[in-house]
Tab-separated table of C-alpha atoms and ligand atoms in Angstrom:
chain	number	residue	atom	x	y	z
A	1	MET	CA	70.244	-43.710	30.248
A	2	ASN	CA	70.234	-47.274	31.595
A	3	ASP	CA	70.064	-50.327	29.314
A	4	ALA	CA	66.356	-50.960	29.776
A	5	ALA	CA	65.460	-47.303	29.199
A	6	VAL	CA	63.404	-46.343	26.173
A	7	LYS	CA	63.944	-43.184	24.139
A	8	PRO	CA	61.882	-40.501	25.880
A	9	SER	CA	58.724	-39.494	24.026
A	10	PRO	CA	55.258	-38.496	25.245
A	11	ASP	CA	53.850	-41.987	24.512
A	12	ALA	CA	56.896	-44.064	25.432
A	13	ARG	CA	56.477	-46.535	28.269
A	14	ALA	CA	59.134	-48.159	30.409
A	15	ALA	CA	59.108	-51.964	30.364
A	16	LEU	CA	58.626	-53.294	33.905
A	17	ASN	CA	60.126	-56.596	35.053
A	18	ASP	CA	56.645	-58.196	35.157
A	19	GLY	CA	55.901	-57.495	31.479
A	20	ASN	CA	53.713	-54.424	32.079
A	21	ARG	CA	54.605	-50.978	30.777
A	22	MET	CA	54.560	-47.649	32.559
A	23	PRO	CA	54.566	-44.067	31.193
A	24	LEU	CA	57.685	-41.944	31.677
A	25	ILE	CA	55.850	-38.918	33.027
A	26	GLY	CA	52.873	-38.678	35.322
A	27	LEU	CA	51.057	-36.203	37.493
A	28	GLY	CA	51.894	-36.266	41.204
A	29	THR	CA	48.864	-35.374	43.287
A	30	TRP	CA	50.079	-34.977	46.846
A	31	GLY	CA	48.373	-31.820	48.170
A	32	LEU	CA	45.761	-31.717	45.406
A	33	GLU	CA	42.285	-32.215	46.833
A	34	GLY	CA	38.639	-31.714	45.874
A	35	GLU	CA	37.807	-29.733	42.745
A	36	THR	CA	41.409	-28.465	42.442
A	37	CYS	CA	42.502	-32.073	42.078
A	38	TYR	CA	39.677	-32.906	39.662
A	39	ARG	CA	40.532	-29.929	37.431
A	40	ALA	CA	44.288	-30.624	37.491
A	41	VAL	CA	43.783	-34.268	36.504
A	42	ARG	CA	41.325	-33.351	33.702
A	43	GLU	CA	43.776	-30.754	32.405
A	44	ALA	CA	46.719	-33.162	32.667
A	45	LEU	CA	44.881	-35.878	30.727
A	46	ASN	CA	43.906	-33.311	28.143
A	47	ILE	CA	47.553	-32.293	27.713
A	48	GLY	CA	48.632	-35.923	27.263
A	49	TYR	CA	49.645	-37.202	30.719
A	50	ARG	CA	48.698	-40.882	31.038
A	51	LEU	CA	49.945	-41.644	34.550
A	52	ILE	CA	48.389	-40.326	37.748
A	53	ASP	CA	50.086	-40.973	41.087
A	54	THR	CA	47.991	-40.982	44.234
A	55	ALA	CA	47.847	-42.676	47.647
A	56	THR	CA	45.235	-43.409	50.279
A	57	MET	CA	46.984	-40.735	52.329
A	58	TYR	CA	46.334	-38.037	49.705
A	59	HIS	CA	42.524	-38.200	50.163
A	60	ASN	CA	41.870	-37.579	46.472
A	61	GLU	CA	41.244	-41.006	44.920
A	62	LYS	CA	37.529	-40.233	44.340
A	63	GLU	CA	38.268	-37.038	42.421
A	64	ILE	CA	40.949	-38.782	40.362
A	65	GLY	CA	38.611	-41.652	39.456
A	66	ARG	CA	35.899	-39.181	38.442
A	67	ALA	CA	38.337	-37.092	36.373
A	68	VAL	CA	39.571	-40.177	34.500
A	69	ARG	CA	36.007	-41.332	33.768
A	70	ASP	CA	34.860	-37.864	32.680
A	71	SER	CA	37.882	-37.505	30.366
A	72	GLY	CA	36.431	-40.160	28.060
A	73	ILE	CA	39.920	-41.625	27.600
A	74	ASP	CA	39.961	-45.432	27.546
A	75	ARG	CA	40.685	-46.806	30.989
A	76	ASP	CA	43.413	-48.997	29.419
A	77	GLU	CA	45.356	-45.921	28.377
A	78	VAL	CA	45.573	-44.354	31.828
A	79	PHE	CA	48.039	-45.795	34.332
A	80	LEU	CA	46.829	-45.330	37.913
A	81	THR	CA	49.173	-45.753	40.857
A	82	THR	CA	48.038	-45.791	44.462
A	83	LYS	CA	49.663	-46.895	47.705
A	84	VAL	CA	48.914	-48.806	50.867
A	85	ALA	CA	49.484	-46.570	53.904
A	86	SER	CA	51.695	-47.657	56.819
A	87	ALA	CA	48.668	-47.881	59.105
A	88	ASP	CA	47.046	-50.379	56.712
A	89	MET	CA	49.998	-52.738	56.372
A	90	GLY	CA	49.410	-56.393	57.315
A	91	TYR	CA	47.308	-59.156	55.752
A	92	GLU	CA	43.619	-58.306	56.283
A	93	SER	CA	44.200	-54.561	56.405
A	94	THR	CA	46.105	-54.457	53.098
A	95	ILE	CA	43.304	-56.346	51.339
A	96	LYS	CA	40.762	-53.954	52.862
A	97	ALA	CA	42.871	-50.908	51.908
A	98	CYS	CA	43.225	-52.116	48.312
A	99	LYS	CA	39.490	-52.701	47.989
A	100	GLY	CA	38.873	-49.242	49.469
A	101	SER	CA	41.162	-47.640	46.883
A	102	LEU	CA	39.495	-49.581	44.050
A	103	ALA	CA	36.067	-48.415	45.250
A	104	ARG	CA	37.107	-44.765	45.625
A	105	LEU	CA	38.833	-44.740	42.240
A	106	GLY	CA	35.820	-46.546	40.764
A	107	ILE	CA	37.950	-49.083	38.903
A	108	ASP	CA	38.361	-52.890	38.813
A	109	GLN	CA	42.136	-52.967	38.764
A	110	ILE	CA	44.948	-50.713	40.016
A	111	ASP	CA	47.841	-50.479	37.528
A	112	LEU	CA	50.537	-50.098	40.181
A	113	TYR	CA	50.076	-50.672	43.907
A	114	LEU	CA	52.944	-49.573	46.162
A	115	ILE	CA	53.878	-49.956	49.815
A	116	HIS	CA	53.984	-46.236	50.659
A	117	TRP	CA	56.588	-46.439	53.431
A	118	PRO	CA	58.498	-49.417	54.829
A	119	SER	CA	57.365	-50.570	58.245
A	120	VAL	CA	59.693	-52.797	60.237
A	121	GLY	CA	58.179	-56.244	60.775
A	122	LYS	CA	55.316	-55.681	58.321
A	123	ASN	CA	57.024	-55.423	54.946
A	124	ILE	CA	57.108	-59.134	54.076
A	125	GLU	CA	53.544	-59.931	55.155
A	126	THR	CA	52.228	-56.893	53.272
A	127	TRP	CA	54.279	-57.716	50.182
A	128	LYS	CA	53.021	-61.315	50.088
A	129	THR	CA	49.473	-60.025	50.469
A	130	MET	CA	50.068	-57.735	47.507
A	131	GLU	CA	51.315	-60.696	45.478
A	132	GLY	CA	47.970	-62.315	46.263
A	133	LEU	CA	46.103	-59.199	45.127
A	134	ARG	CA	48.052	-59.363	41.864
A	135	SER	CA	47.180	-63.056	41.384
A	136	ARG	CA	43.508	-62.197	41.901
A	137	GLY	CA	43.772	-59.463	39.258
A	138	LEU	CA	42.932	-56.591	41.619
A	139	VAL	CA	46.285	-54.971	40.823
A	140	ARG	CA	48.502	-55.375	37.748
A	141	SER	CA	51.951	-54.462	39.072
A	142	ILE	CA	53.263	-54.160	42.602
A	143	GLY	CA	56.132	-52.142	43.952
A	144	VAL	CA	57.554	-50.305	46.912
A	145	SER	CA	58.332	-46.741	47.880
A	146	ASN	CA	61.039	-45.328	50.117
A	147	PHE	CA	62.688	-48.761	50.397
A	148	THR	CA	66.445	-49.167	50.859
A	149	SER	CA	68.288	-51.959	49.058
A	150	ASP	CA	68.522	-53.864	52.379
A	151	MET	CA	64.749	-53.762	52.702
A	152	MET	CA	64.325	-55.083	49.174
A	153	ASP	CA	66.914	-57.797	49.852
A	154	GLU	CA	64.863	-58.818	52.887
A	155	LEU	CA	61.803	-59.296	50.669
A	156	LEU	CA	63.783	-61.309	48.146
A	157	LEU	CA	65.352	-63.530	50.810
A	158	SER	CA	61.833	-64.424	51.974
A	159	GLY	CA	61.201	-65.894	48.505
A	160	ALA	CA	59.057	-62.980	47.372
A	161	SER	CA	58.946	-61.654	43.824
A	162	VAL	CA	61.077	-58.688	42.781
A	163	PRO	CA	59.261	-55.334	43.071
A	164	ALA	CA	58.463	-53.843	39.672
A	165	VAL	CA	59.087	-50.282	40.898
A	166	ASN	CA	60.748	-48.394	43.733
A	167	GLN	CA	59.367	-44.861	44.041
A	168	ILE	CA	61.867	-42.627	45.858
A	169	GLU	CA	62.856	-38.985	46.048
A	170	ILE	CA	65.141	-38.132	43.140
A	171	ASN	CA	66.321	-34.815	41.790
A	172	PRO	CA	69.848	-33.483	41.187
A	173	PHE	CA	70.209	-32.652	44.906
A	174	VAL	CA	69.004	-36.071	46.063
A	175	TYR	CA	70.338	-38.910	43.947
A	176	ASP	CA	71.436	-42.255	45.334
A	177	ALA	CA	73.664	-43.734	42.629
A	178	GLU	CA	74.099	-46.943	44.626
A	179	MET	CA	70.325	-47.443	44.683
A	180	ALA	CA	70.183	-46.771	40.935
A	181	ARG	CA	72.803	-49.491	40.332
A	182	TYR	CA	70.974	-51.915	42.651
A	183	CYS	CA	67.655	-51.365	40.870
A	184	ALA	CA	69.188	-51.601	37.394
A	185	GLY	CA	70.736	-54.941	38.384
A	186	LYS	CA	67.341	-56.332	39.411
A	187	ARG	CA	65.328	-54.568	36.698
A	188	ILE	CA	63.413	-52.585	39.302
A	189	HIS	CA	62.156	-49.440	37.599
A	190	LEU	CA	62.980	-46.247	39.519
A	191	GLU	CA	60.286	-43.625	39.784
A	192	ALA	CA	61.294	-40.125	40.924
A	193	TYR	CA	59.105	-38.310	43.401
A	194	SER	CA	59.682	-34.635	44.260
A	195	PRO	CA	61.549	-34.304	40.929
A	196	LEU	CA	61.115	-30.512	41.158
A	197	THR	CA	62.559	-30.322	44.690
A	198	ARG	CA	58.992	-29.419	45.791
A	199	GLY	CA	59.622	-26.138	44.041
A	200	ASN	CA	62.282	-25.151	46.575
A	201	CYS	CA	65.545	-25.258	44.603
A	202	LEU	CA	64.501	-24.276	41.088
A	203	GLN	CA	66.295	-20.938	41.327
A	204	GLU	CA	69.738	-22.343	42.141
A	205	ARG	CA	72.411	-20.617	40.031
A	206	GLU	CA	73.626	-23.758	38.212
A	207	ILE	CA	70.089	-24.730	37.211
A	208	LEU	CA	69.260	-21.233	35.990
A	209	GLN	CA	72.427	-21.134	33.883
A	210	ILE	CA	71.551	-24.398	32.142
A	211	ALA	CA	67.907	-23.387	31.723
A	212	ASN	CA	68.959	-20.108	30.089
A	213	ALA	CA	71.354	-21.879	27.724
A	214	TYR	CA	68.577	-24.184	26.429
A	215	GLU	CA	65.878	-21.489	26.627
A	216	ARG	CA	63.926	-23.819	28.903
A	217	SER	CA	62.562	-23.394	32.412
A	218	PRO	CA	64.370	-24.754	35.488
A	219	ALA	CA	61.540	-27.280	35.959
A	220	GLN	CA	61.981	-28.574	32.398
A	221	VAL	CA	65.722	-28.974	32.946
A	222	LEU	CA	65.218	-31.040	36.121
A	223	LEU	CA	62.580	-33.263	34.520
A	224	ARG	CA	64.671	-33.792	31.394
A	225	TRP	CA	67.690	-34.690	33.581
A	226	ALA	CA	65.584	-37.420	35.237
A	227	LEU	CA	64.204	-38.694	31.910
A	228	GLN	CA	67.739	-39.030	30.554
A	229	LYS	CA	68.541	-41.276	33.522
A	230	GLY	CA	65.743	-43.613	32.416
A	231	LEU	CA	63.421	-42.666	35.298
A	232	THR	CA	59.701	-42.099	35.409
A	233	VAL	CA	58.944	-38.633	36.837
A	234	ILE	CA	55.786	-37.551	38.625
A	235	PRO	CA	55.909	-33.763	39.068
A	236	LYS	CA	52.992	-32.285	40.975
A	237	ALA	CA	51.455	-29.185	39.432
A	238	SER	CA	48.169	-27.410	39.933
A	239	THR	CA	48.219	-24.678	37.296
A	240	ARG	CA	47.647	-25.149	33.582
A	241	ASP	CA	50.927	-23.396	32.760
A	242	HIS	CA	52.948	-25.649	35.049
A	243	LEU	CA	51.190	-28.774	33.768
A	244	ARG	CA	51.961	-27.840	30.155
A	245	GLU	CA	55.510	-26.755	30.849
A	246	ASN	CA	56.315	-29.983	32.692
A	247	PHE	CA	54.989	-32.162	29.872
A	248	ASN	CA	56.899	-30.225	27.228
A	249	ILE	CA	60.251	-31.951	27.774
A	250	PHE	CA	60.484	-34.361	24.863
A	251	ASP	CA	61.883	-32.040	22.195
A	252	PHE	CA	65.284	-31.201	23.623
A	253	GLU	CA	68.216	-33.080	25.065
A	254	LEU	CA	70.745	-32.121	27.723
A	255	TYR	CA	74.347	-32.548	26.635
A	256	PHE	CA	76.577	-34.834	28.624
A	257	GLY	CA	78.481	-31.913	30.194
A	258	ASP	CA	75.287	-30.313	31.477
A	259	VAL	CA	74.046	-33.630	32.891
A	260	ALA	CA	77.392	-33.833	34.724
A	261	LYS	CA	76.940	-30.298	36.108
A	262	LEU	CA	73.504	-31.256	37.421
A	263	ASP	CA	74.877	-34.528	38.830
A	264	ALA	CA	77.439	-32.461	40.760
A	265	LEU	CA	74.605	-30.703	42.645
A	266	ASN	CA	74.180	-33.917	44.632
A	267	THR	CA	76.907	-32.593	46.901
A	268	VAL	CA	75.362	-29.139	47.228
A	269	THR	CA	73.075	-28.381	50.130
A	270	CYS	CA	69.722	-27.043	49.112
A	271	MET	CA	66.767	-26.274	51.374
A	272	ILE	CA	64.490	-29.141	50.373
A	273	ASP	CA	61.770	-29.624	53.008
A	274	ARG	CA	61.963	-32.943	54.753
B	301	LIG	N1	56.033	-42.073	47.788
B	301	LIG	C1	56.231	-41.046	48.569
B	301	LIG	O1	56.555	-41.165	49.762
B	301	LIG	C2	56.070	-39.671	48.009
B	301	LIG	C3	56.554	-38.553	48.725
B	301	LIG	C4	56.411	-37.288	48.141
B	301	LIG	C5	55.818	-37.166	46.898
B	301	LIG	N2	55.325	-38.251	46.239
B	301	LIG	C6	54.649	-38.126	44.915
B	301	LIG	O2	55.474	-37.351	44.043
B	301	LIG	C7	54.739	-36.225	43.581
B	301	LIG	C8	55.655	-35.067	43.279
B	301	LIG	O3	56.416	-34.682	44.397
B	301	LIG	P1	56.108	-33.367	45.263
B	301	LIG	O4	54.659	-33.036	45.191
B	301	LIG	O5	56.710	-33.622	46.606
B	301	LIG	O6	56.988	-32.207	44.630
B	301	LIG	P2	57.469	-31.721	43.189
B	301	LIG	O7	56.708	-32.363	42.111
B	301	LIG	O8	58.947	-31.818	43.212
B	301	LIG	O9	57.125	-30.155	43.269
B	301	LIG	C9	55.814	-29.674	43.304
B	301	LIG	C10	55.898	-28.156	43.462
B	301	LIG	O10	56.510	-27.595	42.299
B	301	LIG	C11	55.661	-26.600	41.751
B	301	LIG	N3	55.775	-26.644	40.299
B	301	LIG	C12	55.237	-27.573	39.463
B	301	LIG	N4	55.586	-27.311	38.195
B	301	LIG	C13	56.335	-26.193	38.217
B	301	LIG	C14	56.976	-25.417	37.220
B	301	LIG	N5	56.913	-25.780	35.936
B	301	LIG	N6	57.653	-24.296	37.594
B	301	LIG	C15	57.738	-23.946	38.896
B	301	LIG	N7	57.157	-24.643	39.893
B	301	LIG	C16	56.460	-25.758	39.563
B	301	LIG	C17	54.265	-26.942	42.205
B	301	LIG	O11	53.491	-25.770	42.219
B	301	LIG	P3	51.962	-25.700	41.718
B	301	LIG	O12	51.215	-26.749	42.471
B	301	LIG	O13	51.590	-24.302	42.066
B	301	LIG	O14	51.894	-25.954	40.243
B	301	LIG	C18	54.544	-27.484	43.597
B	301	LIG	O15	54.692	-26.417	44.517
B	301	LIG	C19	53.743	-35.992	44.708
B	301	LIG	O16	52.713	-35.109	44.330
B	301	LIG	C20	53.315	-37.401	44.998
B	301	LIG	O17	52.413	-37.868	43.999
B	301	LIG	C21	55.480	-39.506	46.766
């Protein structure tokens, strides 16, 4: 676990470098649309999830906003992340995209607004526009996704503020230790997308062996591995059983040796879709 990491618990929140706090587990919603999305978000909130990750590109912000409102949970308790799409990067278009997301979600303020993908020549202008959105109170925290350390250095050299979060693909098969060190050094919180390998590598022998030893599922082992690295995880799930299983990861701990075995999978090829 890195220095800034908090002890994992269902209500624990990671401290971001801008003073805000972010839950350690959230629901990923890529591929969830319409009533399926609405039901999954209602169920997730009911189970205890307090972070929902979406993006303009996922075409589900309206359903997510409605599910949060209908849940009756205080808006302050739910952490909503959305992202500006590549096509919307730039000054005017980022402002318009942010206002569109706010309207679809039916909220006054986005908790975390991310650049979804870097776009050469547009990163700095978009980032500075997002700083303006933060100053105006339309978003609370701003961050990036799929950025390399060079891309973040480019932002910083332009005099911009340090991103609060970098959301990247992380699971035992895809782990960039250099990026983790870079982010820890700048207090950029790492958020793991596709933490379950999109469901593709859960049956790998090493994962099954560890899961059997702890009497846990492969998904729980992968999510717990990420939590113990101090990451926020956003597994996507559409069934009640998966949603419950993925949230039930706070009452066991992987021993050092098993974390090392999972770390070693970083060199193993697994068929993760790209
Ligand atoms: N910033 C970016 O560029 C970016 C890119 C990709 C993803 N993301 C975000 O990260 C989220 C998660 O990543 P992801 O959707 O790529 O993949 P993921 O969370 O690694 O895997 C989702 C898959 O795992 C299955 N699953 C969920 N829980 C399971 C369990 N307990 N046992 C077995 N299978 C289980 C799901 O099936 P069911 O649906 O049937 O439950 C689904 O097929 C996305 O939804 C999105 O919010 C961001």
